[in-house]
Amino acid sequence: NFQEQGEKMFRGPIYDLFGFIQGKDSFEMVVISFFSVLVIIMVLNPIHECAHALTAKLLGDDTAESRGRVTLNPFAHIDPTGAVLMFLCRFGWANPVPVDLRKCRKVSIRTANILVSLAGPFSNIIMSLIIIIIIKILWLTLPDSTTMGYVTTALYLTARISLNLAVFNLIPIPPLDGYHVLSTFMSPKAMAFVERNAHIIRWVMLFLLVGGIIGVPLSYASEGLYFLLDKMTFFLG
């Protein structure tokens, strides 16, 4: 059910390792879990941050480019704390891309803020779509086998984590992308209140996420996105 799924989807490889030690999980699933998180950290998170940087560049802001952030090199984007959290609870963050919205002169500052903020989560959704297509092509072209099962399970988990990150990043709390979108429509007084209490808000969110409390609603949203992407690739079976 969604409650069990919500709790499990936000428990990372380290939890899975303890589950293996306790005899609850197989060693193969632990390896798959670690592999999926590594793919997120080394491939999908860099794509997410590069999407922010590239969008800003296209709108006229070269701040991120001047700091070497328009790149897929994972070491230009890794944040140590965010990477550790990925292994703990399959959510985390990379080093935020610096953006100077005043330089985005091709559109209004409000529009630039929305476009740059949404570029990251949108890249996660696109990458999940690509992974789903790869999974279906593999099932159509290669014979069923134990190895195929492991490969497609790893790809499926990677796609789901990517969608989880897209949904998580759209939560409207600082410093997540959803907050930057929401801040476009907030009054200066409301923004000042939120940012003044941002530290407390982040710790409360971290507690709720690690405790599995908000995993259920996030899983509903992630499952809905996966359902839509699966239907978009109906032509592959």
CSV table of C-alpha atoms in Angstrom, one decimal:
chain,number,residue,atom,x,y,z
A,1,ASN,CA,0.0,0.0,0.0
A,2,PHE,CA,1.0,3.7,-0.3
A,3,GLN,CA,1.9,4.0,3.4
A,4,GLU,CA,4.4,1.1,3.2
A,5,GLN,CA,5.7,2.4,-0.2
A,6,GLY,CA,6.0,5.9,1.1
A,7,GLU,CA,8.1,4.8,4.0
A,8,LYS,CA,10.2,2.5,1.9
A,9,MET,CA,10.8,4.9,-1.0
A,10,PHE,CA,12.4,7.4,1.4
A,11,ARG,CA,14.6,4.9,3.2
A,12,GLY,CA,18.0,4.7,1.5
A,13,PRO,CA,20.7,2.1,0.9
A,14,ILE,CA,22.0,2.3,4.4
A,15,TYR,CA,18.6,1.3,5.7
A,16,ASP,CA,18.5,-1.5,3.1
A,17,LEU,CA,21.9,-2.7,4.4
A,18,PHE,CA,20.6,-3.0,7.9
A,19,GLY,CA,17.6,-4.8,6.5
A,20,PHE,CA,20.0,-7.3,4.9
A,21,ILE,CA,21.8,-7.8,8.1
A,22,GLN,CA,18.5,-8.5,9.8
A,23,GLY,CA,17.5,-10.9,7.1
A,24,LYS,CA,14.7,-8.7,5.7
A,25,ASP,CA,16.3,-7.7,2.4
A,26,SER,CA,18.4,-9.6,-0.1
A,27,PHE,CA,22.0,-8.7,-0.9
A,28,GLU,CA,21.0,-8.1,-4.5
A,29,MET,CA,18.5,-5.5,-3.5
A,30,VAL,CA,21.1,-3.7,-1.4
A,31,VAL,CA,23.4,-3.6,-4.4
A,32,ILE,CA,20.6,-2.3,-6.6
A,33,SER,CA,19.7,0.4,-4.0
A,34,PHE,CA,23.3,1.6,-3.7
A,35,PHE,CA,23.7,1.6,-7.5
A,36,SER,CA,20.5,3.6,-8.0
A,37,VAL,CA,21.6,6.3,-5.5
A,38,LEU,CA,25.0,6.5,-7.1
A,39,VAL,CA,23.4,7.1,-10.5
A,40,ILE,CA,21.3,9.9,-9.0
A,41,ILE,CA,24.4,11.6,-7.4
A,42,MET,CA,26.8,11.1,-10.3
A,43,VAL,CA,24.4,11.6,-13.3
A,44,LEU,CA,20.9,12.9,-12.5
A,45,ASN,CA,21.8,15.5,-9.9
A,46,PRO,CA,24.4,17.1,-12.2
A,47,ILE,CA,21.8,17.1,-15.0
A,48,HIS,CA,19.3,18.8,-12.5
A,49,GLU,CA,21.8,21.5,-11.6
A,50,CYS,CA,23.1,22.0,-15.1
A,51,ALA,CA,19.5,22.5,-16.2
A,52,HIS,CA,19.2,25.4,-13.8
A,53,ALA,CA,22.5,26.9,-14.9
A,54,LEU,CA,21.9,26.4,-18.7
A,55,THR,CA,18.4,28.0,-18.4
A,56,ALA,CA,19.9,31.0,-16.6
A,57,LYS,CA,22.5,31.3,-19.3
A,58,LEU,CA,20.0,31.1,-22.1
A,59,LEU,CA,18.1,34.0,-20.4
A,60,GLY,CA,21.2,36.1,-20.2
A,61,ASP,CA,22.8,35.3,-16.8
A,62,ASP,CA,26.4,34.0,-17.1
A,63,THR,CA,26.9,33.8,-13.3
A,64,ALA,CA,26.7,30.0,-13.1
A,65,GLU,CA,28.7,29.6,-16.3
A,66,SER,CA,31.5,31.8,-15.0
A,67,ARG,CA,31.8,29.5,-12.0
A,68,GLY,CA,31.9,26.3,-14.0
A,69,ARG,CA,28.4,25.1,-13.3
A,70,VAL,CA,27.2,24.6,-16.9
A,71,THR,CA,28.7,21.1,-16.9
A,72,LEU,CA,27.7,17.5,-16.3
A,73,ASN,CA,30.8,16.9,-14.2
A,74,PRO,CA,29.3,15.6,-10.9
A,75,PHE,CA,32.2,16.9,-8.8
A,76,ALA,CA,31.2,20.5,-9.8
A,77,HIS,CA,27.8,20.0,-8.2
A,78,ILE,CA,28.1,17.5,-5.3
A,79,ASP,CA,27.2,18.7,-1.9
A,80,PRO,CA,28.6,16.4,0.8
A,81,THR,CA,25.6,16.7,3.2
A,82,GLY,CA,23.1,16.2,0.4
A,83,ALA,CA,25.0,13.2,-0.9
A,84,VAL,CA,25.1,11.5,2.5
A,85,LEU,CA,21.3,12.1,2.9
A,86,MET,CA,20.7,10.4,-0.4
A,87,PHE,CA,22.3,7.2,1.1
A,88,LEU,CA,20.2,7.6,4.3
A,89,CYS,CA,16.7,8.4,2.9
A,90,ARG,CA,17.0,8.6,-0.9
A,91,PHE,CA,16.5,12.4,-0.9
A,92,GLY,CA,19.1,15.1,-0.9
A,93,TRP,CA,20.5,17.9,-2.9
A,94,ALA,CA,23.5,19.1,-4.9
A,95,ASN,CA,25.4,22.4,-4.5
A,96,PRO,CA,22.9,25.1,-5.5
A,97,VAL,CA,23.6,27.0,-8.7
A,98,PRO,CA,24.3,30.7,-8.3
A,99,VAL,CA,21.9,32.8,-10.3
A,100,ASP,CA,21.6,36.6,-10.7
A,101,LEU,CA,18.1,37.2,-12.0
A,102,ARG,CA,18.9,40.8,-12.7
A,103,LYS,CA,21.0,39.6,-15.6
A,104,CYS,CA,18.2,37.6,-17.2
A,105,ARG,CA,17.2,40.5,-19.4
A,106,LYS,CA,15.5,38.4,-22.1
A,107,VAL,CA,12.4,38.0,-19.8
A,108,SER,CA,11.0,39.6,-16.7
A,109,ILE,CA,12.7,38.8,-13.4
A,110,ARG,CA,9.5,37.0,-12.3
A,111,THR,CA,9.4,34.8,-15.4
A,112,ALA,CA,13.1,34.1,-15.2
A,113,ASN,CA,12.7,33.0,-11.6
A,114,ILE,CA,10.0,30.6,-12.5
A,115,LEU,CA,11.8,29.2,-15.6
A,116,VAL,CA,15.1,28.7,-13.9
A,117,SER,CA,13.5,27.2,-10.8
A,118,LEU,CA,11.4,24.7,-12.7
A,119,ALA,CA,14.2,23.6,-15.1
A,120,GLY,CA,15.7,21.3,-12.4
A,121,PRO,CA,12.6,19.3,-11.5
A,122,PHE,CA,11.6,19.2,-15.2
A,123,SER,CA,14.9,17.6,-16.0
A,124,ASN,CA,14.2,14.9,-13.4
A,125,ILE,CA,10.9,14.1,-15.0
A,126,ILE,CA,12.4,14.0,-18.5
A,127,MET,CA,15.2,11.7,-17.3
A,128,SER,CA,12.6,9.4,-15.7
A,129,LEU,CA,10.8,9.3,-19.0
A,130,ILE,CA,13.9,8.3,-20.8
A,131,ILE,CA,14.6,5.5,-18.2
A,132,ILE,CA,11.1,4.2,-18.6
A,133,ILE,CA,11.6,4.0,-22.4
A,134,ILE,CA,14.9,2.2,-21.9
A,135,ILE,CA,13.2,-0.3,-19.6
A,136,LYS,CA,10.5,-1.1,-22.1
A,137,ILE,CA,12.9,-1.4,-25.0
A,138,LEU,CA,15.0,-3.9,-22.9
A,139,TRP,CA,11.9,-6.0,-22.2
A,140,LEU,CA,10.9,-5.9,-25.9
A,141,THR,CA,14.3,-6.8,-27.3
A,142,LEU,CA,16.1,-9.0,-24.7
A,143,PRO,CA,15.0,-12.4,-23.3
A,144,ASP,CA,13.7,-12.6,-19.8
A,145,SER,CA,16.4,-13.6,-17.2
A,146,THR,CA,17.5,-13.0,-13.7
A,147,THR,CA,20.1,-10.5,-14.9
A,148,MET,CA,17.4,-8.7,-16.9
A,149,GLY,CA,15.3,-8.6,-13.7
A,150,TYR,CA,18.1,-7.0,-11.7
A,151,VAL,CA,18.9,-4.4,-14.4
A,152,THR,CA,15.3,-3.3,-14.9
A,153,THR,CA,14.7,-3.2,-11.2
A,154,ALA,CA,17.7,-0.9,-10.8
A,155,LEU,CA,16.5,1.3,-13.7
A,156,TYR,CA,12.9,1.4,-12.3
A,157,LEU,CA,14.2,2.4,-8.8
A,158,THR,CA,16.4,5.1,-10.4
A,159,ALA,CA,13.4,6.5,-12.3
A,160,ARG,CA,11.3,6.5,-9.1
A,161,ILE,CA,13.9,8.2,-7.1
A,162,SER,CA,14.3,10.8,-9.8
A,163,LEU,CA,10.5,11.5,-9.7
A,164,ASN,CA,10.7,11.6,-5.9
A,165,LEU,CA,13.4,14.3,-6.2
A,166,ALA,CA,11.3,16.2,-8.7
A,167,VAL,CA,8.3,16.1,-6.3
A,168,PHE,CA,10.4,16.9,-3.3
A,169,ASN,CA,12.1,19.9,-5.0
A,170,LEU,CA,8.7,21.3,-5.8
A,171,ILE,CA,7.8,21.6,-2.1
A,172,PRO,CA,7.5,25.4,-1.4
A,173,ILE,CA,10.0,25.7,1.4
A,174,PRO,CA,13.5,27.3,1.2
A,175,PRO,CA,15.9,26.6,-0.4
A,176,LEU,CA,13.9,24.2,-2.7
A,177,ASP,CA,12.9,25.1,-6.2
A,178,GLY,CA,9.2,25.1,-5.3
A,179,TYR,CA,9.9,28.0,-2.8
A,180,HIS,CA,11.6,30.0,-5.5
A,181,VAL,CA,8.5,29.7,-7.7
A,182,LEU,CA,6.2,30.5,-4.8
A,183,SER,CA,8.3,33.5,-3.7
A,184,THR,CA,7.6,35.1,-7.1
A,185,PHE,CA,4.0,35.6,-5.9
A,186,MET,CA,4.7,36.3,-2.2
A,187,SER,CA,4.7,39.7,-0.5
A,188,PRO,CA,8.0,41.0,0.8
A,189,LYS,CA,6.7,40.6,4.4
A,190,ALA,CA,5.7,37.0,3.8
A,191,MET,CA,9.1,36.2,2.3
A,192,ALA,CA,10.9,37.9,5.2
A,193,PHE,CA,9.0,35.7,7.7
A,194,VAL,CA,9.7,32.5,5.8
A,195,GLU,CA,13.4,33.2,5.3
A,196,ARG,CA,13.8,34.3,8.9
A,197,ASN,CA,12.5,30.9,10.0
A,198,ALA,CA,14.0,28.9,7.1
A,199,HIS,CA,16.4,27.0,9.4
A,200,ILE,CA,13.6,25.8,11.6
A,201,ILE,CA,11.4,24.9,8.6
A,202,ARG,CA,14.2,22.8,7.0
A,203,TRP,CA,14.8,20.8,10.2
A,204,VAL,CA,11.1,20.1,10.6
A,205,MET,CA,10.9,19.0,7.0
A,206,LEU,CA,14.0,16.8,7.5
A,207,PHE,CA,12.4,15.2,10.6
A,208,LEU,CA,9.1,14.5,8.8
A,209,LEU,CA,10.9,13.0,5.8
A,210,VAL,CA,13.4,10.8,7.6
A,211,GLY,CA,10.6,9.6,9.9
A,212,GLY,CA,8.5,8.6,6.8
A,213,ILE,CA,5.6,10.9,7.8
A,214,ILE,CA,5.4,12.9,4.6
A,215,GLY,CA,6.6,9.9,2.4
A,216,VAL,CA,2.9,8.9,1.8
A,217,PRO,CA,1.7,12.2,0.1
A,218,LEU,CA,5.0,12.4,-1.8
A,219,SER,CA,4.6,8.8,-3.0
A,220,TYR,CA,1.1,9.6,-4.2
A,221,ALA,CA,2.5,12.5,-6.3
A,222,SER,CA,5.4,10.4,-7.5
A,223,GLU,CA,3.2,7.5,-8.4
A,224,GLY,CA,0.9,9.8,-10.3
A,225,LEU,CA,3.8,11.1,-12.3
A,226,TYR,CA,5.1,7.6,-13.0
A,227,PHE,CA,1.6,6.6,-14.2
A,228,LEU,CA,1.5,9.5,-16.6
A,229,LEU,CA,4.9,8.7,-18.0
A,230,ASP,CA,4.1,5.1,-18.4
A,231,LYS,CA,0.9,6.0,-20.3
A,232,MET,CA,2.9,8.3,-22.5
A,233,THR,CA,5.1,5.3,-23.6
A,234,PHE,CA,2.1,3.0,-24.3
A,235,PHE,CA,3.4,2.4,-27.8
A,236,LEU,CA,6.2,0.4,-26.3
A,237,GLY,CA,3.9,-1.9,-24.4
